[in-house]
Amino acid sequence: MTTVGVRLARPVALSGKGQRRAEATVGGLLALPAAIFFCVFWLLPFLSALYLSFTRYDLTGMPQWIGLGNYARMLEDPGFWNSAQVTVIYTIGSVIPSILLALAIAVPLARPGRLNSVLRGLIMIPAVMPLVATSVVWRIIYADGGPANAVLGAVGLGPVSWLTDERMAVWALVLMVTWKHLGLFVIILTAGLQGLSPSVFEAAALDGAGPVRTFWSITLPLLRRTLLFVLVIAVVGSMQAFIPAFLLTGGGPAGATEVLPYYMWATAFSFERMGYASAMAMVLLAVLIVASLVQFRFLRGGGDE
């Protein structure tokens, strides 16, 4: 019998430069799907909207270049300024209570315990519900004979026209959004609190620091980056809110809940002024960038350790 020997091929050794080139090629190929997704679904729409913001476009003909005409029009548009004011009220009214309530709930929930684990799971239920379904449920709650007015009637208060009263409609949206986002903020802050080093708090206790002093002087400074993250996503989310106003009030009554994204949508698809709506979208983007930079400026530094 003849023994056939099989020689295994030795791997070809690459030089340092060749190895780096190969790694860069593999990395580029792995990143290619994400790059294509980014270009198709973000970069191209952004560039298209940026171009349309300098044109007059009614969705039927060809865009007509008008330069800064759309941006100048915003300065004289009462509808735009009303929607900007409503957006600011909606953002401040929903962000500040949400974060304060989330922080107040997260501090006790961050402690270990089986009950706290169950509560953390339950409080996430509103956050995982689709926003459309949440809006439909709260529309039922706000109905004239709904649970909200039933509770008010039980304590001797008269019924409230939650969605048709100009003074109450925007606060009805704020209440719903606060309930919707509270669980997510609680979980994020709880994770941040659980990541803090116990040795810092033990040292504070040995120095005689009480709970209030410990919270203000140690917990909050160490939680600064987590608070920054929550604040940024809360502000960006609130300033882009569309579904609650669309499904609950339709921007009414009398524009009381016509937040800027809703006004942009109505301008683009109801009045067919796509160029003007694109200009408002660019302004909103610029405001979001500035707001995020301001938040980073005042809250950066320190960190969760």
Short mmCIF file of N, CA and C in Angstrom, two decimals, residues 113-228:
data_model
loop_
_atom_site.label_atom_id
_atom_site.label_comp_id
_atom_site.label_asym_id
_atom_site.label_seq_id
_atom_site.Cartn_x
_atom_site.Cartn_y
_atom_site.Cartn_z
N GLY A 113 -33.62 44.12 45.68
CA GLY A 113 -34.80 43.52 46.29
C GLY A 113 -35.70 42.93 45.24
N ARG A 114 -36.38 41.84 45.59
CA ARG A 114 -37.24 41.17 44.61
C ARG A 114 -38.43 42.05 44.24
N LEU A 115 -38.99 42.76 45.23
CA LEU A 115 -40.14 43.61 44.94
C LEU A 115 -39.75 44.73 43.98
N ASN A 116 -38.57 45.31 44.19
CA ASN A 116 -38.12 46.38 43.30
C ASN A 116 -37.92 45.87 41.87
N SER A 117 -37.45 44.63 41.73
CA SER A 117 -37.29 44.06 40.39
C SER A 117 -38.62 43.92 39.69
N VAL A 118 -39.65 43.51 40.43
CA VAL A 118 -40.99 43.39 39.85
C VAL A 118 -41.53 44.77 39.47
N LEU A 119 -41.34 45.75 40.34
CA LEU A 119 -41.84 47.10 40.07
C LEU A 119 -41.14 47.72 38.86
N ARG A 120 -39.85 47.44 38.70
CA ARG A 120 -39.13 47.96 37.53
C ARG A 120 -39.69 47.38 36.24
N GLY A 121 -40.11 46.13 36.29
CA GLY A 121 -40.73 45.53 35.11
C GLY A 121 -42.11 46.11 34.83
N LEU A 122 -42.90 46.36 35.87
CA LEU A 122 -44.25 46.89 35.69
C LEU A 122 -44.22 48.33 35.17
N ILE A 123 -43.26 49.12 35.65
CA ILE A 123 -43.23 50.53 35.27
C ILE A 123 -42.81 50.72 33.82
N MET A 124 -42.27 49.67 33.21
CA MET A 124 -41.87 49.76 31.80
C MET A 124 -43.02 49.48 30.85
N ILE A 125 -44.16 49.02 31.36
CA ILE A 125 -45.27 48.66 30.48
C ILE A 125 -45.72 49.83 29.61
N PRO A 126 -45.95 51.04 30.16
CA PRO A 126 -46.34 52.15 29.27
C PRO A 126 -45.29 52.47 28.21
N ALA A 127 -44.01 52.33 28.56
CA ALA A 127 -42.95 52.69 27.63
C ALA A 127 -42.91 51.76 26.42
N VAL A 128 -43.28 50.49 26.60
CA VAL A 128 -43.21 49.53 25.49
C VAL A 128 -44.50 49.49 24.69
N MET A 129 -45.53 50.17 25.16
CA MET A 129 -46.78 50.23 24.39
C MET A 129 -46.59 51.12 23.17
N PRO A 130 -47.14 50.75 22.01
CA PRO A 130 -47.07 51.64 20.84
C PRO A 130 -47.74 52.97 21.15
N LEU A 131 -47.16 54.05 20.63
CA LEU A 131 -47.69 55.38 20.92
C LEU A 131 -49.09 55.56 20.35
N VAL A 132 -49.38 54.92 19.22
CA VAL A 132 -50.72 55.01 18.64
C VAL A 132 -51.74 54.37 19.57
N ALA A 133 -51.42 53.18 20.09
CA ALA A 133 -52.33 52.51 21.01
C ALA A 133 -52.50 53.32 22.29
N THR A 134 -51.39 53.90 22.78
CA THR A 134 -51.47 54.74 23.97
C THR A 134 -52.39 55.94 23.74
N SER A 135 -52.29 56.57 22.57
CA SER A 135 -53.12 57.72 22.27
C SER A 135 -54.60 57.34 22.22
N VAL A 136 -54.90 56.17 21.65
CA VAL A 136 -56.29 55.72 21.58
C VAL A 136 -56.84 55.47 22.98
N VAL A 137 -56.03 54.84 23.84
CA VAL A 137 -56.47 54.57 25.22
C VAL A 137 -56.73 55.87 25.96
N TRP A 138 -55.83 56.85 25.81
CA TRP A 138 -56.01 58.10 26.53
C TRP A 138 -57.14 58.93 25.95
N ARG A 139 -57.47 58.73 24.71
CA ARG A 139 -58.63 59.42 24.15
C ARG A 139 -59.90 58.93 24.85
N ILE A 140 -59.93 57.64 25.15
CA ILE A 140 -61.07 57.08 25.91
C ILE A 140 -61.07 57.62 27.34
N ILE A 141 -59.87 57.71 27.93
CA ILE A 141 -59.77 58.22 29.31
C ILE A 141 -60.26 59.67 29.38
N TYR A 142 -59.95 60.47 28.36
CA TYR A 142 -60.31 61.88 28.36
C TYR A 142 -61.73 62.15 27.88
N ALA A 143 -62.47 61.14 27.49
CA ALA A 143 -63.84 61.35 27.02
C ALA A 143 -64.69 61.98 28.12
N ASP A 144 -65.79 62.63 27.70
CA ASP A 144 -66.64 63.34 28.67
C ASP A 144 -67.10 62.41 29.80
N GLY A 145 -67.43 61.18 29.47
CA GLY A 145 -67.85 60.23 30.49
C GLY A 145 -66.77 59.22 30.83
N GLY A 146 -65.52 59.57 30.55
CA GLY A 146 -64.41 58.65 30.74
C GLY A 146 -63.89 58.61 32.16
N PRO A 147 -62.87 57.78 32.39
CA PRO A 147 -62.31 57.61 33.74
C PRO A 147 -61.77 58.89 34.35
N ALA A 148 -61.17 59.79 33.55
CA ALA A 148 -60.59 61.01 34.11
C ALA A 148 -61.67 61.87 34.77
N ASN A 149 -62.79 62.08 34.09
CA ASN A 149 -63.87 62.86 34.67
C ASN A 149 -64.57 62.11 35.78
N ALA A 150 -64.57 60.78 35.72
CA ALA A 150 -65.16 60.00 36.81
C ALA A 150 -64.37 60.20 38.10
N VAL A 151 -63.05 60.24 38.00
CA VAL A 151 -62.22 60.48 39.17
C VAL A 151 -62.46 61.89 39.71
N LEU A 152 -62.53 62.87 38.83
CA LEU A 152 -62.79 64.24 39.28
C LEU A 152 -64.16 64.35 39.94
N GLY A 153 -65.15 63.65 39.39
CA GLY A 153 -66.47 63.67 39.99
C GLY A 153 -66.49 63.03 41.36
N ALA A 154 -65.66 62.01 41.58
CA ALA A 154 -65.62 61.33 42.87
C ALA A 154 -65.08 62.22 43.97
N VAL A 155 -64.26 63.20 43.62
CA VAL A 155 -63.70 64.12 44.62
C VAL A 155 -64.42 65.46 44.62
N GLY A 156 -65.56 65.52 43.94
CA GLY A 156 -66.38 66.72 43.98
C GLY A 156 -66.02 67.79 42.98
N LEU A 157 -65.22 67.47 41.98
CA LEU A 157 -64.86 68.44 40.96
C LEU A 157 -65.68 68.19 39.70
N GLY A 158 -66.00 69.26 39.00
CA GLY A 158 -66.83 69.15 37.82
C GLY A 158 -66.09 68.49 36.67
N PRO A 159 -66.78 68.03 35.65
CA PRO A 159 -66.12 67.44 34.48
C PRO A 159 -65.30 68.48 33.72
N VAL A 160 -64.26 68.02 33.09
CA VAL A 160 -63.34 68.87 32.34
C VAL A 160 -63.37 68.45 30.87
N SER A 161 -63.44 69.41 29.99
CA SER A 161 -63.34 69.12 28.55
C SER A 161 -61.86 69.03 28.19
N TRP A 162 -61.29 67.88 28.40
CA TRP A 162 -59.83 67.72 28.31
C TRP A 162 -59.29 68.07 26.94
N LEU A 163 -59.96 67.64 25.90
CA LEU A 163 -59.42 67.77 24.55
C LEU A 163 -60.07 68.88 23.73
N THR A 164 -61.08 69.54 24.27
CA THR A 164 -61.76 70.59 23.52
C THR A 164 -61.65 71.95 24.20
N ASP A 165 -61.06 72.01 25.36
CA ASP A 165 -60.83 73.28 26.06
C ASP A 165 -59.44 73.80 25.68
N GLU A 166 -59.39 75.03 25.18
CA GLU A 166 -58.11 75.58 24.73
C GLU A 166 -57.08 75.64 25.86
N ARG A 167 -57.52 75.83 27.08
CA ARG A 167 -56.59 75.94 28.20
C ARG A 167 -56.12 74.58 28.69
N MET A 168 -56.90 73.53 28.47
CA MET A 168 -56.57 72.21 29.02
C MET A 168 -55.97 71.26 28.01
N ALA A 169 -56.19 71.49 26.71
CA ALA A 169 -55.84 70.48 25.71
C ALA A 169 -54.35 70.16 25.71
N VAL A 170 -53.50 71.19 25.72
CA VAL A 170 -52.06 70.92 25.67
C VAL A 170 -51.59 70.21 26.94
N TRP A 171 -52.21 70.52 28.08
CA TRP A 171 -51.82 69.85 29.32
C TRP A 171 -52.32 68.41 29.36
N ALA A 172 -53.41 68.15 28.65
CA ALA A 172 -53.85 66.76 28.52
C ALA A 172 -52.82 65.94 27.75
N LEU A 173 -52.26 66.53 26.69
CA LEU A 173 -51.20 65.84 25.95
C LEU A 173 -49.96 65.66 26.83
N VAL A 174 -49.61 66.69 27.60
CA VAL A 174 -48.45 66.62 28.48
C VAL A 174 -48.61 65.48 29.49
N LEU A 175 -49.80 65.36 30.08
CA LEU A 175 -50.04 64.31 31.06
C LEU A 175 -49.88 62.93 30.44
N MET A 176 -50.42 62.76 29.24
CA MET A 176 -50.30 61.46 28.58
C MET A 176 -48.84 61.12 28.25
N VAL A 177 -48.11 62.07 27.72
CA VAL A 177 -46.71 61.83 27.33
C VAL A 177 -45.85 61.59 28.56
N THR A 178 -46.12 62.29 29.65
CA THR A 178 -45.37 62.06 30.89
C THR A 178 -45.57 60.63 31.37
N TRP A 179 -46.81 60.17 31.35
CA TRP A 179 -47.10 58.79 31.74
C TRP A 179 -46.42 57.79 30.79
N LYS A 180 -46.41 58.12 29.52
CA LYS A 180 -45.84 57.22 28.52
C LYS A 180 -44.34 57.05 28.68
N HIS A 181 -43.60 58.14 28.92
CA HIS A 181 -42.14 58.10 28.91
C HIS A 181 -41.54 57.90 30.30
N LEU A 182 -42.35 57.97 31.34
CA LEU A 182 -41.82 57.91 32.69
C LEU A 182 -41.05 56.61 32.95
N GLY A 183 -41.61 55.49 32.51
CA GLY A 183 -40.97 54.20 32.78
C GLY A 183 -39.59 54.09 32.17
N LEU A 184 -39.43 54.56 30.93
CA LEU A 184 -38.13 54.49 30.27
C LEU A 184 -37.10 55.32 31.03
N PHE A 185 -37.49 56.52 31.44
CA PHE A 185 -36.56 57.38 32.17
C PHE A 185 -36.20 56.77 33.52
N VAL A 186 -37.16 56.13 34.17
CA VAL A 186 -36.89 55.48 35.47
C VAL A 186 -35.86 54.37 35.30
N ILE A 187 -36.01 53.57 34.27
CA ILE A 187 -35.09 52.45 34.06
C ILE A 187 -33.68 52.95 33.76
N ILE A 188 -33.56 53.99 32.95
CA ILE A 188 -32.25 54.54 32.62
C ILE A 188 -31.58 55.10 33.87
N LEU A 189 -32.33 55.88 34.65
CA LEU A 189 -31.77 56.46 35.86
C LEU A 189 -31.46 55.39 36.90
N THR A 190 -32.29 54.37 36.97
CA THR A 190 -32.02 53.27 37.90
C THR A 190 -30.72 52.56 37.55
N ALA A 191 -30.50 52.33 36.25
CA ALA A 191 -29.25 51.72 35.82
C ALA A 191 -28.06 52.61 36.17
N GLY A 192 -28.21 53.92 35.99
CA GLY A 192 -27.14 54.83 36.36
C GLY A 192 -26.85 54.81 37.85
N LEU A 193 -27.90 54.77 38.67
CA LEU A 193 -27.71 54.74 40.12
C LEU A 193 -27.06 53.43 40.56
N GLN A 194 -27.43 52.33 39.96
CA GLN A 194 -26.86 51.04 40.33
C GLN A 194 -25.40 50.92 39.89
N GLY A 195 -24.99 51.77 38.94
CA GLY A 195 -23.59 51.74 38.50
C GLY A 195 -22.66 52.59 39.34
N LEU A 196 -23.19 53.34 40.30
CA LEU A 196 -22.35 54.17 41.15
C LEU A 196 -21.62 53.30 42.18
N SER A 197 -20.42 53.70 42.51
CA SER A 197 -19.59 52.92 43.44
C SER A 197 -20.13 53.01 44.86
N PRO A 198 -20.41 51.89 45.51
CA PRO A 198 -20.91 51.94 46.89
C PRO A 198 -19.90 52.53 47.87
N SER A 199 -18.61 52.43 47.55
CA SER A 199 -17.59 52.92 48.48
C SER A 199 -17.72 54.42 48.72
N VAL A 200 -18.17 55.17 47.70
CA VAL A 200 -18.33 56.61 47.86
C VAL A 200 -19.40 56.91 48.90
N PHE A 201 -20.50 56.18 48.87
CA PHE A 201 -21.58 56.41 49.82
C PHE A 201 -21.20 55.91 51.21
N GLU A 202 -20.42 54.85 51.28
CA GLU A 202 -19.94 54.38 52.58
C GLU A 202 -19.03 55.42 53.22
N ALA A 203 -18.18 56.04 52.42
CA ALA A 203 -17.31 57.08 52.95
C ALA A 203 -18.12 58.29 53.41
N ALA A 204 -19.17 58.63 52.67
CA ALA A 204 -20.02 59.75 53.07
C ALA A 204 -20.75 59.46 54.36
N ALA A 205 -21.20 58.21 54.53
CA ALA A 205 -21.88 57.84 55.77
C ALA A 205 -20.92 57.91 56.95
N LEU A 206 -19.67 57.49 56.77
CA LEU A 206 -18.68 57.57 57.85
C LEU A 206 -18.39 59.02 58.22
N ASP A 207 -18.49 59.92 57.25
CA ASP A 207 -18.26 61.34 57.53
C ASP A 207 -19.48 62.03 58.14
N GLY A 208 -20.57 61.28 58.28
CA GLY A 208 -21.76 61.82 58.91
C GLY A 208 -22.72 62.52 57.98
N ALA A 209 -22.59 62.32 56.67
CA ALA A 209 -23.50 62.96 55.71
C ALA A 209 -24.87 62.29 55.76
N GLY A 210 -25.92 63.08 55.83
CA GLY A 210 -27.27 62.55 55.85
C GLY A 210 -27.76 62.22 54.45
N PRO A 211 -28.97 61.64 54.34
CA PRO A 211 -29.50 61.26 53.03
C PRO A 211 -29.64 62.43 52.06
N VAL A 212 -30.13 63.58 52.57
CA VAL A 212 -30.33 64.73 51.69
C VAL A 212 -29.00 65.26 51.20
N ARG A 213 -28.04 65.41 52.12
CA ARG A 213 -26.72 65.92 51.73
C ARG A 213 -26.03 64.95 50.78
N THR A 214 -26.18 63.67 51.03
CA THR A 214 -25.57 62.66 50.15
C THR A 214 -26.16 62.74 48.75
N PHE A 215 -27.48 62.93 48.69
CA PHE A 215 -28.13 62.99 47.38
C PHE A 215 -27.67 64.20 46.57
N TRP A 216 -27.64 65.38 47.20
CA TRP A 216 -27.29 66.60 46.49
C TRP A 216 -25.80 66.72 46.19
N SER A 217 -24.97 66.24 47.11
CA SER A 217 -23.53 66.45 46.97
C SER A 217 -22.80 65.29 46.31
N ILE A 218 -23.42 64.12 46.29
CA ILE A 218 -22.72 62.95 45.75
C ILE A 218 -23.51 62.30 44.61
N THR A 219 -24.78 61.95 44.89
CA THR A 219 -25.55 61.20 43.90
C THR A 219 -25.76 62.01 42.62
N LEU A 220 -26.26 63.23 42.74
CA LEU A 220 -26.53 64.03 41.55
C LEU A 220 -25.28 64.34 40.73
N PRO A 221 -24.17 64.77 41.35
CA PRO A 221 -22.96 65.00 40.54
C PRO A 221 -22.47 63.75 39.82
N LEU A 222 -22.52 62.61 40.48
CA LEU A 222 -22.07 61.37 39.84
C LEU A 222 -23.04 60.90 38.76
N LEU A 223 -24.30 61.32 38.87
CA LEU A 223 -25.31 60.89 37.92
C LEU A 223 -25.47 61.88 36.77
N ARG A 224 -24.55 62.81 36.65
CA ARG A 224 -24.71 63.90 35.70
C ARG A 224 -24.80 63.41 34.26
N ARG A 225 -23.96 62.49 33.88
CA ARG A 225 -23.97 62.01 32.49
C ARG A 225 -25.26 61.27 32.16
N THR A 226 -25.75 60.48 33.11
CA THR A 226 -27.02 59.79 32.89
C THR A 226 -28.16 60.78 32.77
N LEU A 227 -28.18 61.80 33.62
CA LEU A 227 -29.20 62.84 33.54
C LEU A 227 -29.11 63.59 32.21
N LEU A 228 -27.89 63.83 31.74
CA LEU A 228 -27.71 64.50 30.46
C LEU A 228 -28.32 63.67 29.34
#
